[in-house]
Amino acid sequence: EVQLVESGGGLVQAGGSLRLSCAASGFTFDDYVIGWLRQAPGKEREGVSCISSSAGSTYYADSVEGRFTISSDNAKNTVYLQMNSLKPEDTAVYYCAARRRQCSISSNVFAFWGQGTQVAVSS
């Protein structure tokens, strides 16, 4: 059974930090890139970050560059998103997703999706 399980969301004041986790199982982790995407109420889902362990590459949306850091622990089949200096505009449901293709911040096409974790940032 393929599973992607997000955790670590919550409510935080502007300027605070959260670390999201994405635990993967049921597929060959090393064959996929893992992305973080988010969706705010009334808005389209947008790419936030992506990591390709095989290529040794990470990618970020302009809106989070310098504030968010994506990383992976391949031994645990887990990807993390460290979010610092959070802004109210970061409020959204955050999803992790897996695809065999290369990382692309602009693409919403992924093979597997998690259920999402809510991040709320108050001003």
PDB file of C-alpha atoms in Angstrom:
ATOM      1  CA  GLU A   1       0.000   0.000   0.000  1.00  0.00           C
ATOM      2  CA  VAL A   2       1.387   3.368  -1.039  1.00  0.00           C
ATOM      3  CA  GLN A   3       1.320   5.958   1.709  1.00  0.00           C
ATOM      4  CA  LEU A   4       2.566   9.498   2.172  1.00  0.00           C
ATOM      5  CA  VAL A   5       1.811  10.833   5.629  1.00  0.00           C
ATOM      6  CA  GLU A   6       2.405  14.481   6.499  1.00  0.00           C
ATOM      7  CA  SER A   7       2.799  15.741  10.037  1.00  0.00           C
ATOM      8  CA  GLY A   8       4.064  18.782  11.902  1.00  0.00           C
ATOM      9  CA  GLY A   9       1.486  21.380  10.945  1.00  0.00           C
ATOM     10  CA  GLY A  10      -0.090  23.727  13.426  1.00  0.00           C
ATOM     11  CA  LEU A  11      -0.804  27.309  14.371  1.00  0.00           C
ATOM     12  CA  VAL A  12       2.107  29.699  14.761  1.00  0.00           C
ATOM     13  CA  GLN A  13       2.603  33.451  14.977  1.00  0.00           C
ATOM     14  CA  ALA A  14       4.244  35.363  12.170  1.00  0.00           C
ATOM     15  CA  GLY A  15       7.998  35.023  12.385  1.00  0.00           C
ATOM     16  CA  GLY A  16       7.796  31.581  13.934  1.00  0.00           C
ATOM     17  CA  SER A  17       8.943  28.213  12.640  1.00  0.00           C
ATOM     18  CA  LEU A  18       7.546  24.778  11.913  1.00  0.00           C
ATOM     19  CA  ARG A  19       9.040  21.581  10.564  1.00  0.00           C
ATOM     20  CA  LEU A  20       6.854  19.388   8.405  1.00  0.00           C
ATOM     21  CA  SER A  21       7.570  15.705   7.889  1.00  0.00           C
ATOM     22  CA  CYS A  22       6.520  13.397   5.065  1.00  0.00           C
ATOM     23  CA  ALA A  23       6.862   9.695   5.761  1.00  0.00           C
ATOM     24  CA  ALA A  24       6.733   7.516   2.647  1.00  0.00           C
ATOM     25  CA  SER A  25       6.032   3.806   2.297  1.00  0.00           C
ATOM     26  CA  GLY A  26       4.829   1.289  -0.270  1.00  0.00           C
ATOM     27  CA  PHE A  27       7.055   2.391  -3.148  1.00  0.00           C
ATOM     28  CA  THR A  28      10.732   2.595  -4.009  1.00  0.00           C
ATOM     29  CA  PHE A  29      11.664   5.877  -2.401  1.00  0.00           C
ATOM     30  CA  ASP A  30      14.922   6.347  -4.311  1.00  0.00           C
ATOM     31  CA  ASP A  31      13.140   6.184  -7.692  1.00  0.00           C
ATOM     32  CA  TYR A  32      11.029   9.272  -6.974  1.00  0.00           C
ATOM     33  CA  VAL A  33      11.411  12.962  -6.361  1.00  0.00           C
ATOM     34  CA  ILE A  34       9.392  14.392  -3.480  1.00  0.00           C
ATOM     35  CA  GLY A  35       7.630  17.726  -3.612  1.00  0.00           C
ATOM     36  CA  TRP A  36       5.856  19.931  -1.123  1.00  0.00           C
ATOM     37  CA  LEU A  37       2.817  21.791  -2.399  1.00  0.00           C
ATOM     38  CA  ARG A  38       0.265  23.948  -0.638  1.00  0.00           C
ATOM     39  CA  GLN A  39      -3.273  25.155  -1.146  1.00  0.00           C
ATOM     40  CA  ALA A  40      -4.822  28.145   0.572  1.00  0.00           C
ATOM     41  CA  PRO A  41      -8.612  28.612   0.703  1.00  0.00           C
ATOM     42  CA  GLY A  42      -9.900  29.883  -2.626  1.00  0.00           C
ATOM     43  CA  LYS A  43      -6.522  29.547  -4.320  1.00  0.00           C
ATOM     44  CA  GLU A  44      -4.921  27.056  -6.666  1.00  0.00           C
ATOM     45  CA  ARG A  45      -2.511  24.464  -5.395  1.00  0.00           C
ATOM     46  CA  GLU A  46       1.046  25.680  -5.830  1.00  0.00           C
ATOM     47  CA  GLY A  47       4.451  24.105  -5.637  1.00  0.00           C
ATOM     48  CA  VAL A  48       6.600  25.091  -2.674  1.00  0.00           C
ATOM     49  CA  SER A  49       9.696  22.920  -2.848  1.00  0.00           C
ATOM     50  CA  CYS A  50      11.044  19.707  -4.330  1.00  0.00           C
ATOM     51  CA  ILE A  51      13.979  17.430  -3.683  1.00  0.00           C
ATOM     52  CA  SER A  52      15.723  15.020  -6.027  1.00  0.00           C
ATOM     53  CA  SER A  53      18.074  12.865  -4.003  1.00  0.00           C
ATOM     54  CA  SER A  54      19.442  11.075  -7.065  1.00  0.00           C
ATOM     55  CA  ALA A  55      20.350  14.375  -8.723  1.00  0.00           C
ATOM     56  CA  GLY A  56      21.414  15.989  -5.465  1.00  0.00           C
ATOM     57  CA  SER A  57      19.156  18.946  -6.171  1.00  0.00           C
ATOM     58  CA  THR A  58      16.635  21.041  -4.287  1.00  0.00           C
ATOM     59  CA  TYR A  59      14.171  23.590  -5.623  1.00  0.00           C
ATOM     60  CA  TYR A  60      12.097  26.365  -4.083  1.00  0.00           C
ATOM     61  CA  ALA A  61       9.343  28.725  -5.065  1.00  0.00           C
ATOM     62  CA  ASP A  62      10.451  32.350  -5.098  1.00  0.00           C
ATOM     63  CA  SER A  63       8.019  33.123  -2.288  1.00  0.00           C
ATOM     64  CA  VAL A  64       9.793  30.799   0.161  1.00  0.00           C
ATOM     65  CA  GLU A  65      13.405  30.994  -1.038  1.00  0.00           C
ATOM     66  CA  GLY A  66      15.689  31.708   1.886  1.00  0.00           C
ATOM     67  CA  ARG A  67      13.037  30.858   4.477  1.00  0.00           C
ATOM     68  CA  PHE A  68      12.229  27.189   3.805  1.00  0.00           C
ATOM     69  CA  THR A  69      14.637  24.269   3.570  1.00  0.00           C
ATOM     70  CA  ILE A  70      13.806  20.842   2.176  1.00  0.00           C
ATOM     71  CA  SER A  71      15.812  17.790   3.176  1.00  0.00           C
ATOM     72  CA  SER A  72      15.528  14.013   3.171  1.00  0.00           C
ATOM     73  CA  ASP A  73      16.509  11.091   5.332  1.00  0.00           C
ATOM     74  CA  ASN A  74      16.610   8.253   2.839  1.00  0.00           C
ATOM     75  CA  ALA A  75      17.193   5.628   5.515  1.00  0.00           C
ATOM     76  CA  LYS A  76      13.843   6.611   7.026  1.00  0.00           C
ATOM     77  CA  ASN A  77      12.080   7.287   3.701  1.00  0.00           C
ATOM     78  CA  THR A  78      11.210  10.697   5.078  1.00  0.00           C
ATOM     79  CA  VAL A  79      11.332  14.221   3.657  1.00  0.00           C
ATOM     80  CA  TYR A  80      11.254  17.348   5.786  1.00  0.00           C
ATOM     81  CA  LEU A  81      10.337  20.948   5.176  1.00  0.00           C
ATOM     82  CA  GLN A  82      11.843  23.356   7.683  1.00  0.00           C
ATOM     83  CA  MET A  83       9.847  26.585   7.578  1.00  0.00           C
ATOM     84  CA  ASN A  84      11.307  29.684   9.206  1.00  0.00           C
ATOM     85  CA  SER A  85      10.211  33.311   9.315  1.00  0.00           C
ATOM     86  CA  LEU A  86       6.647  32.274   8.600  1.00  0.00           C
ATOM     87  CA  LYS A  87       4.235  34.816   7.169  1.00  0.00           C
ATOM     88  CA  PRO A  88       0.423  34.903   7.171  1.00  0.00           C
ATOM     89  CA  GLU A  89       0.623  34.313   3.411  1.00  0.00           C
ATOM     90  CA  ASP A  90       2.089  30.870   4.166  1.00  0.00           C
ATOM     91  CA  THR A  91      -1.229  29.748   5.671  1.00  0.00           C
ATOM     92  CA  ALA A  92      -2.409  26.717   3.696  1.00  0.00           C
ATOM     93  CA  VAL A  93      -2.811  22.971   3.702  1.00  0.00           C
ATOM     94  CA  TYR A  94       0.584  21.521   2.874  1.00  0.00           C
ATOM     95  CA  TYR A  95       0.873  18.288   0.901  1.00  0.00           C
ATOM     96  CA  CYS A  96       3.796  16.096   0.049  1.00  0.00           C
ATOM     97  CA  ALA A  97       3.742  14.205  -3.229  1.00  0.00           C
ATOM     98  CA  ALA A  98       5.940  11.811  -5.194  1.00  0.00           C
ATOM     99  CA  ARG A  99       6.677  11.488  -8.901  1.00  0.00           C
ATOM    100  CA  ARG A 100       9.170   9.613 -11.050  1.00  0.00           C
ATOM    101  CA  ARG A 101       9.861  12.637 -13.227  1.00  0.00           C
ATOM    102  CA  GLN A 102      12.274  15.421 -12.433  1.00  0.00           C
ATOM    103  CA  CYS A 103      11.492  18.198  -9.974  1.00  0.00           C
ATOM    104  CA  SER A 104       9.433  21.119 -11.204  1.00  0.00           C
ATOM    105  CA  ILE A 105       7.957  23.813  -8.970  1.00  0.00           C
ATOM    106  CA  SER A 106       5.377  24.712 -11.609  1.00  0.00           C
ATOM    107  CA  SER A 107       3.988  21.172 -12.068  1.00  0.00           C
ATOM    108  CA  ASN A 108       1.143  19.684 -10.018  1.00  0.00           C
ATOM    109  CA  VAL A 109       1.432  16.258 -11.665  1.00  0.00           C
ATOM    110  CA  PHE A 110       2.457  13.638  -9.103  1.00  0.00           C
ATOM    111  CA  ALA A 111       1.810   9.924  -8.818  1.00  0.00           C
ATOM    112  CA  PHE A 112       1.165   9.816  -5.080  1.00  0.00           C
ATOM    113  CA  TRP A 113      -0.243  12.350  -2.633  1.00  0.00           C
ATOM    114  CA  GLY A 114      -0.512  12.632   1.106  1.00  0.00           C
ATOM    115  CA  GLN A 115      -3.602  13.797   2.960  1.00  0.00           C
ATOM    116  CA  GLY A 116      -2.136  17.162   3.879  1.00  0.00           C
ATOM    117  CA  THR A 117      -1.338  19.003   7.082  1.00  0.00           C
ATOM    118  CA  GLN A 118      -2.712  22.417   8.030  1.00  0.00           C
ATOM    119  CA  VAL A 119      -0.379  25.343   8.630  1.00  0.00           C
ATOM    120  CA  ALA A 120      -1.892  28.540  10.002  1.00  0.00           C
ATOM    121  CA  VAL A 121       0.170  31.677  10.564  1.00  0.00           C
ATOM    122  CA  SER A 122      -1.361  34.529  12.520  1.00  0.00           C
ATOM    123  CA  SER A 123      -0.330  38.161  12.242  1.00  0.00           C
TER     124      SER A 123
END
